[in-house]
Amino acid sequence: MDPERERTGRHLKKGRKRRRARNTLVGAAEARRARWDLEERQPEAKKARLSTILFAENCEVTHDQLCELLKYAVLGKSSVPKPSWCQLFHQNHLNNVVVFVLQGMSQLHFYRFYLEFGFLRKAFRHKFRLPPPSSNFLADITGLQKKQIMGDLSKMVEGSLPSAGSQVSINLQNDPIIQKYGSKKVGLTRCLLTKEEMKTFHFPLQGFPDCENFVPTKCNGSITDNSPLFGLDCEMCLTSKGRELTRISLVAEGGCCVMDELVKPDNKILDYLTSFSGITKKILNPVTTKLKDVQRHLKALLPPDAVLVGHSLDLDLRALKMIHPYVIDTSLLYVREQGRRFKLKFLAKAVLGKDIQCPDRLGHDATEDARTTLELARYFLKYGPRKIAELNLEALASRQELLAAGQELRNTAEIVYQPNTSVLECLDLMGQKLLFLTQEAETSELCSARNCQTIKCLSNKEVLEQARVEIPLFPFSIVQFSFEPFSPSLTEEMNKRMRIKWTEMSTIYAGPFSKTCNLRALKRLFKSFGSIRSMTLVLETHQPHLCIQYEVLEAAQLAIESLDGILVEGACIKVQRPVTELTLDCNTLVNELEQDSENRGTIYLSGVSETFKEHLLQQSNLFLGLEAVILPKDLKSGKQKRYCFLSSEGGPPKDSSLALGPEDRKALPQPGPRHPLPHLAARNQKHSRIILWPRTDGNKR
């Protein structure tokens, strides 16, 4: 199985994937930490401040990471470890730690009224995206939730773990499998993914831009409940061009393996992913089979009405670079709550009673995994949704996760205890209390905590008035304001208008050009400023003009600033945005974005190659001031986009061009805004902000 498939137990956000990993620029990170330590030793620097470690692609902070920062801010390095994701300078000069929670406010509010929030944007220099809040966000960030789970766990692990169905009341009507399929048995055709579902879960489909070179199977027959099933599993390795196929196994309904091939990737292998694939350099060296051979063989093997069965089958088909219209994905067939997915290993044990992917083996057995997915599909068809629901898989999965955590707790009790200590317990050790200010109607586990001073108010105005009086008396305070959320219809309309506004702001018109202009040369020119979403020729004018829509605002802004008024093929062209009601304040908004504290010292780099990270690693000593590296990826293909953002303290990195390869030198770095607003606004997630209040000459704020 593929390592990406092992993570399917987590909830995957639409499009992105979306939680993003921290950067692996080890050399730059070590240099940055050395500079942190040096700065912390400077006697003249007395102001507490926050600095983030290197990030890639996007900055998302988990609730656990937020809890790490809060505990360190309250207690300091003598009591708890430093946060793993950021650096807090001069913690001992902090007078108060205050968390403001804007309950009901979303990112849509913030970006819809961006110009009105000037003070808010200046007060909060660092902006991070948080995962969607759980039922009790405050318990998550203070560590209460985990502490309670660990307390219950300590009692549970003393006894034996009950089976999935024992002494558990099952409400079948609320089971996601019953809600999707009903309680009666279903036929094979009902289990197939629809075209819309395949689109949602990023299966390769005919006509999609990222599937242009994909090979379709010859399966175009009429599908019935008696159509043949084939289990499919692929193993991949990491090459210079991304993930590529190294092994394919195809199993027929009787359990017979009809195809099991090792495949030599076309590009240089960077990582064999042996722990997952079982593939090593020695195994693959003599192999001569290529991807095109596998595609040809698979097309010949599959009958016209073949149904492919797999676990996270979209990954397998993308590795094969093939399109197949009839699929059953067991990670989606066995529906789980909140869009999460069960792992194949768990389903094999819980449903079939089989042990697969044993830890004593080197990697996974593709044939075994393919056969298991086939058996899971057959089991579902034979016994029906009700039988699956009665297994109570969700409860069993939760118990197994707790049991695994409990085993880890017993094995490493001394190590685990400290990170799992809640913020409230940390305060208790200091003989201090937490202040919690909220409205009467709001409820939270914090209210009943022993060392939490809760003050409930009648309105947001009263919460603010009480905060001004009470905050200086407590080392740690949580102030919660509550707002009425937008109605769903209004939210949808505002999201739509925000997307249109951002599209228009990222669109430029250029011209006039001669009627004999070289369109290919013009496209190269405009493409040098960033990735182009679309480019069309406007012929309604006396002389031709071009309409170019860029993927990011920075590219459009850079094109306007660089090309407006220049001579192109002997003609002076004008480059401008469309003038509509949504772009009337465009110049004002762009100026505000450039002055945003988060965007200062950030440069936009276009023309970045896939080897950009390698160049950065090789010359990381030139980027000692580097604060963040954001390397966006395409949502569908997973490939790195041809632009990135470099953020540093105080300004662009010195001599940054020296770290770029020949292809990277095409880039035209300019300061500019970092966040693509429609991406953030469209998610409409709740978020909160944190203030760390420093002591300033005895005056408390």
XYZ file of C-alpha atoms in Angstrom:
701
model
C 0.000 0.000 0.000
C 1.017 3.596 -0.563
C 2.018 5.791 2.429
C -0.555 8.371 1.409
C -3.188 5.684 1.734
C -2.187 5.041 5.332
C -3.367 8.514 6.176
C -6.892 7.937 4.971
C -8.049 7.537 8.564
C -7.945 11.305 8.771
C -10.487 13.719 7.398
C -9.380 15.049 4.027
C -10.458 18.540 3.165
C -11.761 19.296 -0.242
C -9.226 20.304 -2.775
C -6.360 20.272 -0.684
C -5.729 18.606 0.312
C -5.437 19.824 2.190
C -3.579 19.803 5.898
C -0.086 20.761 4.731
C 3.297 19.478 5.957
C 6.086 21.599 7.455
C 9.136 22.301 5.338
C 12.091 19.953 5.417
C 14.732 22.608 4.789
C 16.907 21.225 7.551
C 19.970 23.358 6.872
C 18.003 26.583 6.789
C 16.013 25.585 9.869
C 19.183 24.866 11.843
C 20.686 28.169 10.785
C 17.467 29.908 11.723
C 17.422 28.290 15.173
C 21.072 29.329 15.675
C 20.047 32.881 14.922
C 17.103 32.586 17.331
C 19.455 31.499 20.114
C 21.825 34.353 19.307
C 19.009 36.900 19.353
C 17.686 35.539 22.629
C 21.091 36.136 24.259
C 21.211 39.803 23.233
C 20.774 41.864 26.437
C 19.280 44.893 24.680
C 16.344 42.942 23.214
C 13.711 43.070 25.931
C 10.490 42.809 23.943
C 8.731 39.457 23.739
C 7.879 38.481 20.190
C 6.816 35.490 18.148
C 8.726 34.103 15.187
C 7.584 31.185 13.043
C 9.774 28.362 11.862
C 10.073 27.510 8.164
C 6.851 26.369 6.552
C 6.130 24.896 3.142
C 3.064 25.499 0.962
C 0.727 26.811 3.642
C 0.681 27.593 7.337
C -1.821 25.523 9.272
C -1.488 25.241 13.032
C -3.124 22.336 14.835
C -4.881 22.675 18.173
C -2.087 20.694 19.836
C 0.530 23.089 18.464
C -1.492 26.024 19.723
C -1.634 24.385 23.147
C 2.182 23.961 23.039
C 2.627 27.695 22.482
C 0.180 28.683 25.217
C 1.853 26.452 27.815
C 5.298 27.740 26.931
C 4.069 31.348 27.031
C 2.602 30.810 30.505
C 5.410 28.762 32.106
C 8.578 29.348 30.076
C 11.361 27.006 29.024
C 12.276 25.935 32.536
C 9.000 24.031 32.933
C 7.827 22.863 29.484
C 9.550 22.171 26.145
C 9.724 24.896 23.520
C 7.029 24.783 20.823
C 8.095 22.642 17.888
C 6.678 24.952 15.211
C 7.645 28.470 16.311
C 9.950 30.480 18.557
C 8.822 32.816 21.332
C 11.623 35.232 22.166
C 12.011 36.548 25.731
C 9.105 34.693 27.257
C 10.090 35.988 30.707
C 9.127 39.508 29.597
C 5.524 38.515 28.958
C 3.125 40.100 31.384
C -0.110 38.474 30.192
C -1.211 35.808 27.759
C -4.615 36.617 26.288
C -6.608 34.538 23.817
C -9.466 36.272 22.017
C -12.036 33.926 20.490
C -14.492 35.444 18.019
C -17.251 32.849 18.174
C -19.298 32.849 14.983
C -16.842 34.926 12.970
C -15.392 33.241 9.897
C -12.629 34.036 7.433
C -15.382 35.201 5.126
C -16.194 38.028 7.572
C -12.540 39.006 7.789
C -11.883 39.198 4.041
C -15.291 40.618 3.184
C -14.563 43.583 5.484
C -10.792 43.526 5.050
C -10.379 47.298 4.631
C -12.414 47.974 7.780
C -10.186 45.649 9.840
C -7.017 47.739 9.537
C -6.450 47.932 13.289
C -7.109 44.218 13.722
C -4.576 43.374 11.010
C -1.923 45.571 12.626
C -2.555 44.204 16.111
C -2.180 40.586 14.981
C 1.024 40.343 12.960
C 0.960 36.569 12.541
C -1.995 34.920 10.841
C -2.366 31.150 10.693
C -5.106 28.847 9.512
C -6.610 26.444 12.051
C -8.451 23.156 11.393
C -12.260 23.306 11.691
C -13.166 23.575 15.394
C -14.404 20.549 17.305
C -17.428 20.599 19.592
C -15.302 22.313 22.231
C -12.535 24.381 20.689
C -11.383 25.873 23.988
C -10.939 22.438 25.559
C -8.766 21.479 22.575
C -6.368 24.423 22.751
C -6.012 24.257 26.542
C -5.398 20.507 26.543
C -8.507 19.613 28.556
C -9.925 17.319 25.875
C -6.817 15.181 25.624
C -6.393 15.067 29.403
C -9.906 13.703 29.871
C -9.374 11.089 27.162
C -6.117 10.009 28.745
C -7.837 9.809 32.153
C -10.595 7.585 30.784
C -7.980 5.602 28.932
C -5.979 4.824 32.050
C -9.060 3.118 33.479
C -9.865 1.328 30.246
C -6.424 -0.172 29.602
C -6.473 -1.836 33.034
C -9.212 -4.167 31.774
C -9.707 -5.949 28.485
C -10.987 -4.220 25.389
C -14.583 -5.203 24.567
C -15.568 -6.244 21.074
C -17.254 -3.835 18.702
C -20.782 -4.916 19.405
C -20.660 -5.922 23.071
C -22.684 -3.792 25.483
C -22.900 -0.938 23.019
C -26.214 0.482 21.975
C -26.236 0.932 18.215
C -28.506 3.504 16.591
C -28.636 2.090 13.074
C -30.573 5.027 11.653
C -27.655 7.374 12.427
C -25.037 5.053 10.976
C -23.493 6.702 7.867
C -23.629 3.416 5.911
C -27.387 3.082 6.545
C -27.901 6.741 5.687
C -26.166 6.275 2.334
C -27.317 2.802 1.253
C -30.397 2.092 3.390
C -30.756 -1.080 5.453
C -31.578 -3.570 2.666
C -29.047 -5.455 0.568
C -27.811 -3.626 -2.520
C -26.547 -4.776 -5.898
C -23.153 -4.193 -7.447
C -24.283 -1.212 -9.524
C -25.428 0.616 -6.368
C -21.892 0.340 -4.951
C -20.239 1.960 -7.974
C -18.997 5.503 -7.557
C -21.007 7.987 -9.568
C -19.260 10.381 -11.939
C -19.881 13.220 -9.476
C -18.339 11.196 -6.643
C -15.346 10.340 -8.821
C -14.949 14.025 -9.564
C -15.212 14.938 -5.871
C -12.608 12.373 -4.833
C -10.182 13.285 -7.624
C -10.427 10.159 -9.766
C -8.928 10.611 -13.247
C -11.703 11.361 -15.727
C -11.881 11.823 -19.494
C -11.535 15.461 -20.541
C -9.997 16.721 -17.298
C -6.970 19.025 -17.849
C -4.690 16.988 -15.553
C -5.575 13.732 -17.370
C -4.642 14.683 -20.923
C -2.037 11.920 -21.331
C -3.968 9.255 -19.398
C -4.864 6.025 -21.201
C -8.546 4.907 -21.048
C -9.322 1.222 -20.584
C -11.524 -0.489 -23.177
C -14.310 -0.915 -20.651
C -17.412 0.591 -22.204
C -19.830 -2.305 -21.827
C -23.132 -2.364 -20.011
C -22.654 -2.825 -16.264
C -24.968 -5.190 -14.388
C -25.029 -6.709 -10.926
C -23.275 -9.739 -12.446
C -20.349 -7.833 -13.946
C -16.915 -9.229 -12.986
C -14.937 -7.668 -10.140
C -11.151 -7.233 -10.181
C -9.138 -6.219 -7.115
C -6.381 -3.709 -7.899
C -3.483 -2.439 -5.799
C -0.392 -0.478 -6.787
C 2.837 0.404 -5.053
C 4.644 3.634 -5.795
C 8.047 5.213 -5.285
C 9.089 8.864 -5.186
C 10.918 10.125 -8.288
C 12.142 13.494 -9.530
C 8.716 13.907 -11.200
C 6.613 12.823 -8.226
C 5.040 9.473 -7.410
C 5.502 6.725 -10.011
C 4.393 3.103 -10.297
C 6.744 0.308 -9.134
C 4.331 -2.636 -8.774
C 0.807 -3.551 -9.855
C -1.325 -6.504 -8.730
C -4.670 -7.463 -10.271
C -6.790 -10.199 -8.669
C -9.874 -11.828 -10.226
C -13.040 -12.719 -8.275
C -11.984 -16.248 -7.408
C -8.876 -14.869 -5.681
C -6.556 -15.789 -8.554
C -3.824 -13.217 -9.252
C -3.992 -12.517 -12.997
C -1.337 -9.818 -13.074
C 1.598 -9.073 -10.761
C 4.281 -6.913 -12.335
C 7.253 -4.889 -11.132
C 7.616 -1.639 -13.069
C 10.717 0.498 -13.719
C 9.849 4.226 -13.380
C 10.789 6.547 -16.241
C 12.473 9.105 -13.982
C 15.212 9.094 -11.363
C 14.095 7.448 -8.109
C 14.582 9.598 -5.001
C 12.914 7.299 -2.455
C 11.809 3.679 -2.907
C 9.337 4.056 0.035
C 10.415 0.546 1.010
C 8.643 0.516 4.373
C 5.328 0.764 2.499
C 6.037 -0.714 -0.931
C 8.557 -3.416 -0.023
C 10.456 -2.366 -3.149
C 14.236 -1.930 -2.959
C 16.903 -0.875 -5.437
C 18.113 -4.483 -5.676
C 14.621 -5.762 -6.546
C 13.987 -3.105 -9.194
C 17.414 -3.043 -10.877
C 16.849 -5.977 -13.317
C 13.271 -4.928 -14.180
C 12.669 -3.775 -17.772
C 8.848 -3.457 -17.705
C 7.699 0.146 -18.198
C 4.418 1.913 -17.479
C 3.306 1.752 -21.130
C 3.755 -2.047 -21.043
C 1.514 -2.304 -17.987
C -1.114 -0.066 -19.580
C -1.192 -2.195 -22.724
C -1.393 -5.442 -20.699
C -4.162 -4.128 -18.448
C -6.254 -2.953 -21.399
C -5.989 -6.423 -22.924
C -6.873 -8.220 -19.658
C -9.998 -6.340 -18.599
C -13.333 -7.304 -20.188
C -15.659 -4.505 -21.396
C -17.826 -4.602 -18.238
C -14.995 -5.007 -15.693
C -15.381 -3.293 -12.300
C -12.163 -2.351 -10.510
C -12.111 -2.604 -6.704
C -9.452 -0.972 -4.534
C -8.760 1.060 -1.398
C -8.197 4.747 -2.242
C -8.330 3.612 -5.846
C -7.862 7.138 -7.208
C -4.187 6.962 -6.214
C -3.716 3.652 -8.039
C -5.348 4.892 -11.250
C -3.277 8.072 -11.182
C -0.107 6.027 -10.712
C -1.184 3.908 -13.703
C -2.133 7.062 -15.637
C -5.303 5.291 -16.726
C -8.993 6.156 -16.771
C -11.607 3.557 -15.829
C -15.309 4.450 -15.445
C -16.527 1.616 -13.187
C -14.967 1.498 -9.723
C -15.762 0.449 -6.154
C -13.547 2.111 -3.558
C -13.665 0.240 -0.226
C -12.410 3.324 1.641
C -15.637 5.035 0.485
C -17.889 1.948 0.416
C -17.451 1.445 4.166
C -18.587 4.969 4.968
C -17.210 6.586 8.117
C -18.407 9.600 10.090
C -17.359 13.168 9.183
C -15.845 12.183 5.841
C -12.992 10.211 7.382
C -11.917 6.804 6.078
C -11.060 3.473 7.672
C -7.661 2.007 6.914
C -7.564 -1.191 4.881
C -5.721 -3.028 7.658
C -8.475 -2.138 10.146
C -11.311 -3.230 7.811
C -9.551 -6.524 7.058
C -9.379 -7.363 10.770
C -12.756 -5.961 11.862
C -14.838 -7.259 8.944
C -12.975 -10.295 7.577
C -10.987 -11.311 10.657
C -7.766 -11.198 8.605
C -4.365 -9.827 9.626
C -2.649 -8.044 6.743
C 0.297 -5.638 6.446
C 2.041 -7.370 9.352
C 4.838 -5.292 10.939
C 7.392 -8.119 10.645
C 7.176 -7.924 6.826
C 9.160 -5.517 4.670
C 6.444 -3.339 3.166
C 2.968 -4.319 1.997
C 2.017 -7.205 -0.251
C 0.163 -5.669 -3.205
C -1.497 -8.972 -4.130
C -2.709 -9.472 -0.545
C -4.099 -5.932 -0.433
C -5.838 -6.326 -3.807
C -7.383 -9.634 -2.716
C -8.534 -8.055 0.579
C -10.338 -5.169 -1.149
C -12.095 -7.712 -3.374
C -13.206 -9.752 -0.336
C -14.470 -6.597 1.397
C -16.587 -5.690 -1.624
C -17.981 -9.236 -1.851
C -18.762 -9.211 1.900
C -20.661 -5.930 1.540
C -22.697 -7.286 -1.363
C -23.420 -10.605 0.390
C -24.477 -9.336 3.829
C -25.735 -5.825 3.079
C -25.397 -2.437 4.843
C -27.305 -3.458 7.972
C -24.827 -6.223 8.808
C -21.942 -3.758 8.370
C -23.666 -1.179 10.580
C -24.168 -3.785 13.315
C -20.390 -4.298 13.434
C -20.219 -0.775 14.888
C -16.932 -0.082 13.135
C -16.687 3.524 14.345
C -16.753 2.491 18.012
C -14.271 -0.314 17.387
C -11.873 2.010 15.554
C -12.060 4.549 18.386
C -11.360 1.874 20.978
C -8.380 0.546 19.062
C -6.950 4.037 18.750
C -7.353 4.532 22.500
C -5.802 1.158 23.224
C -2.803 2.000 21.030
C -2.445 5.336 22.807
C -2.739 3.578 26.171
C 0.020 1.139 25.267
C 2.227 4.049 24.305
C 1.316 5.768 27.558
C 2.409 2.744 29.613
C 5.627 2.336 27.643
C 6.666 5.993 27.805
C 4.800 7.326 30.820
C 7.411 9.867 31.839
C 7.786 11.272 28.316
C 4.072 11.439 27.492
C 2.966 12.990 30.740
C 4.466 16.418 30.235
C 3.157 17.181 26.720
C -0.323 16.018 27.748
C -0.475 18.309 30.749
C -3.249 20.859 30.210
C -2.735 24.619 30.453
C -4.980 24.640 33.530
C -2.715 22.126 35.260
C 0.286 24.256 34.368
C -1.366 27.252 35.999
C -2.270 25.149 39.020
C 1.410 24.301 39.485
C 2.087 28.030 39.715
C -0.793 28.625 42.119
C -2.562 30.720 39.460
C -6.002 30.714 37.867
C -7.252 31.145 34.325
C -9.723 33.932 33.573
C -12.583 33.033 31.219
C -14.895 35.823 30.035
C -17.912 34.876 27.947
C -21.636 35.504 27.477
C -24.310 33.853 29.591
C -25.609 31.650 26.798
C -22.211 30.117 25.984
C -21.141 26.855 27.640
C -17.723 25.248 27.869
C -15.866 22.663 29.927
C -13.707 25.544 31.138
C -16.616 26.871 33.194
C -16.555 23.820 35.465
C -12.761 23.602 35.764
C -11.473 23.900 39.337
C -8.897 26.643 38.809
C -10.772 28.677 36.180
C -12.363 32.004 37.174
C -15.421 32.313 34.900
C -17.240 35.618 34.445
C -20.425 35.501 32.372
C -21.737 38.693 30.795
C -24.951 39.759 29.103
C -23.412 41.202 25.921
C -20.195 41.535 23.933
C -19.900 45.109 25.153
C -19.951 43.926 28.766
C -17.367 41.224 27.945
C -15.051 43.947 26.616
C -15.586 46.191 29.639
C -14.873 43.342 32.062
C -11.785 42.323 30.046
C -10.235 45.777 30.482
C -10.608 45.510 34.243
C -9.819 41.826 34.879
C -7.113 40.870 32.352
C -4.197 42.603 34.156
C -4.977 40.494 37.277
C -4.488 37.107 35.593
C -1.452 35.582 33.850
C -3.676 33.821 31.291
C -7.090 34.933 30.046
C -9.558 33.725 27.439
C -12.012 36.338 26.196
C -14.835 35.001 24.032
C -17.057 37.240 21.937
C -20.119 35.745 20.243
C -21.554 36.839 16.905
C -24.528 35.768 14.877
C -23.198 33.824 11.866
C -24.320 34.675 8.363
C -27.263 32.707 7.063
C -26.305 29.851 4.688
C -27.851 31.613 1.692
C -26.048 34.881 2.447
C -22.787 33.024 3.042
C -23.100 31.292 -0.311
C -23.849 34.577 -2.070
C -20.944 36.378 -0.376
C -18.576 33.518 -1.198
C -19.674 33.694 -4.816
C -19.134 37.454 -4.997
C -15.751 37.166 -3.271
C -14.628 34.576 -5.811
C -15.814 36.786 -8.682
C -14.074 39.817 -7.162
C -10.818 37.931 -6.780
C -11.061 36.548 -10.321
C -11.510 40.059 -11.702
C -8.644 41.399 -9.604
C -6.424 38.622 -10.976
C -7.451 39.379 -14.572
C -5.738 41.910 -16.824
C -6.403 43.327 -20.282
C -3.419 44.180 -22.465
C -3.160 45.859 -25.851
C -3.528 47.032 -28.484
C -1.444 44.579 -30.523
C -0.975 44.344 -34.264
C -3.181 41.916 -36.164
C -0.073 39.941 -37.096
C 1.251 39.676 -33.547
C 3.013 36.507 -32.409
C 0.584 35.005 -29.880
C 3.048 32.342 -28.743
C 5.660 34.969 -27.902
C 3.060 37.078 -26.072
C 1.956 34.086 -24.009
C 5.568 33.422 -23.016
C 5.902 37.061 -21.978
C 2.801 37.106 -19.781
C 3.483 33.615 -18.430
C 6.835 34.820 -17.043
C 4.927 36.702 -14.321
C 3.088 33.666 -13.003
C 0.824 30.744 -13.812
C -1.959 31.632 -16.252
C -5.422 30.180 -15.752
C -6.725 31.358 -19.151
C -5.707 33.647 -21.996
C -8.130 34.768 -24.707
C -7.913 37.086 -27.686
C -10.341 40.024 -27.695
C -11.360 40.810 -31.299
C -14.279 43.159 -30.626
C -11.887 46.145 -30.621
C -10.307 47.862 -33.621
C -6.974 46.274 -32.790
C -6.616 42.947 -30.915
C -6.280 42.886 -27.132
C -5.539 40.018 -24.761
C -7.498 39.018 -21.673
C -5.232 37.121 -19.233
C -6.496 35.563 -16.021
C -3.728 34.641 -13.570
C -3.913 32.077 -10.792
C -2.761 34.546 -8.120
C -3.204 38.265 -7.620
C 0.551 38.805 -7.268
C 1.148 37.683 -10.857
C -1.491 40.079 -12.234
C -0.116 42.961 -10.156
C 3.441 42.232 -11.275
C 2.383 42.137 -14.947
C 0.608 45.497 -14.616
C 3.553 47.172 -12.878
C 6.107 45.716 -15.325
C 4.360 45.914 -18.710
C 2.020 48.903 -18.614
C 3.293 51.478 -21.124
C 6.104 49.394 -22.670
C 6.714 48.865 -26.387
C 5.735 45.455 -27.756
C 6.383 44.813 -31.462
C 6.572 48.561 -32.078
C 3.293 49.434 -30.313
C 2.891 50.995 -26.851
C 0.515 48.754 -24.890
C -1.650 49.452 -21.887
C -2.049 46.781 -19.189
C -4.954 47.227 -16.787
C -7.669 45.456 -14.838
C -11.330 45.406 -15.904
C -13.323 48.233 -14.329
C -16.412 46.771 -12.632
C -18.310 47.470 -9.440
C -16.233 44.807 -7.672
C -12.868 46.299 -8.700
C -13.549 49.972 -7.964
C -11.573 49.696 -4.715
C -8.954 47.399 -6.249
C -5.977 49.791 -5.960
C -6.859 50.595 -2.367
C -7.178 46.911 -1.497
C -3.875 45.991 -3.161
C -2.092 48.799 -1.294
C -3.587 47.594 1.992
C -2.508 44.034 1.252
C 1.045 45.186 0.553
C 1.147 47.111 3.827
C -0.290 44.233 5.844
C 2.180 43.323 8.591
C 2.024 39.696 7.498
C 3.077 40.539 3.950
C 5.999 42.830 4.722
C 9.249 41.178 3.857
C 7.479 38.674 1.586
C 8.527 38.285 -2.036
C 6.580 36.599 -4.787
C 8.749 34.464 -7.062
C 7.544 33.344 -10.506
C 9.163 30.849 -12.878
C 10.177 28.519 -10.062
C 11.271 25.033 -11.137
C 10.615 21.741 -9.362
C 14.238 21.714 -8.192
C 13.885 25.051 -6.416
C 13.782 23.410 -2.983
C 17.015 21.546 -3.772
C 18.766 24.809 -4.721
C 17.511 26.339 -1.493
C 18.874 23.410 0.504
C 22.269 23.646 -1.158
C 22.665 27.344 -0.374
C 20.590 27.714 2.786
C 23.343 29.830 4.401
C 22.293 32.710 2.142
C 18.831 32.704 3.732
C 19.564 33.174 7.434
C 16.694 35.622 7.700
C 14.251 33.303 5.971
C 11.047 33.070 7.975
C 8.757 31.037 5.716
C 8.802 29.221 2.389
C 5.415 28.646 0.801
C 5.440 26.196 -2.118
C 1.878 25.869 -3.463
C 0.811 22.682 -5.222
C -1.863 22.001 -7.810
C -4.964 20.646 -6.081
C -5.669 17.958 -8.677
C -2.248 16.753 -9.836
C -0.296 17.423 -6.637
C 2.514 18.971 -8.693
C 4.366 22.026 -7.434
C 3.167 25.250 -9.012
C 5.638 27.444 -10.848
C 5.622 30.194 -8.267
C 6.327 30.453 -4.562
C 6.592 32.943 -1.689
C 9.634 33.676 0.460
C 9.095 35.549 3.689
C 11.831 36.986 5.880
C 12.142 39.345 8.810
C 12.674 42.936 7.780
C 12.701 42.432 4.004
C 13.538 40.103 1.124
C 16.414 37.668 1.747
C 19.809 39.111 0.874
C 21.238 37.915 -2.461
C 18.311 35.527 -2.821
C 18.884 35.250 -6.573
C 22.115 33.352 -5.920
C 20.126 30.382 -4.647
C 18.169 30.029 -7.871
C 18.962 27.651 -10.736
C 19.047 28.735 -14.397
C 15.306 28.195 -14.794
C 14.587 29.954 -11.517
C 16.462 33.082 -12.598
C 13.532 33.965 -14.860
C 11.694 34.945 -11.685
C 10.889 38.575 -11.048
C 10.649 38.935 -7.252
C 8.466 41.736 -5.992
C 7.000 42.439 -2.548
C 3.346 41.639 -2.391
C 0.471 40.000 -0.521
C 0.754 36.345 0.417
C -2.708 34.917 0.919
C -5.008 34.164 -2.015
C -8.247 35.469 -0.561
C -10.756 33.254 -2.377
C -9.023 30.103 -1.162
C -9.309 31.296 2.416
C -12.736 32.842 2.143
C -14.261 29.873 0.376
C -13.468 27.563 3.291
C -15.456 29.800 5.653
C -13.835 28.209 8.722
C -14.073 29.623 12.211
C -10.826 31.019 13.488
C -9.453 32.778 16.527
C -6.528 35.049 17.260
C -3.943 35.076 20.008
C -2.307 38.076 21.655
C 0.814 37.788 23.798
C 0.970 40.974 25.841
C 4.563 42.119 26.600
C 5.511 44.195 29.612
C 6.286 47.763 28.422
C 8.065 49.982 30.954
C 5.703 49.033 33.743
C 2.602 50.012 31.779
C 0.169 47.181 31.322
C -2.097 47.010 28.297
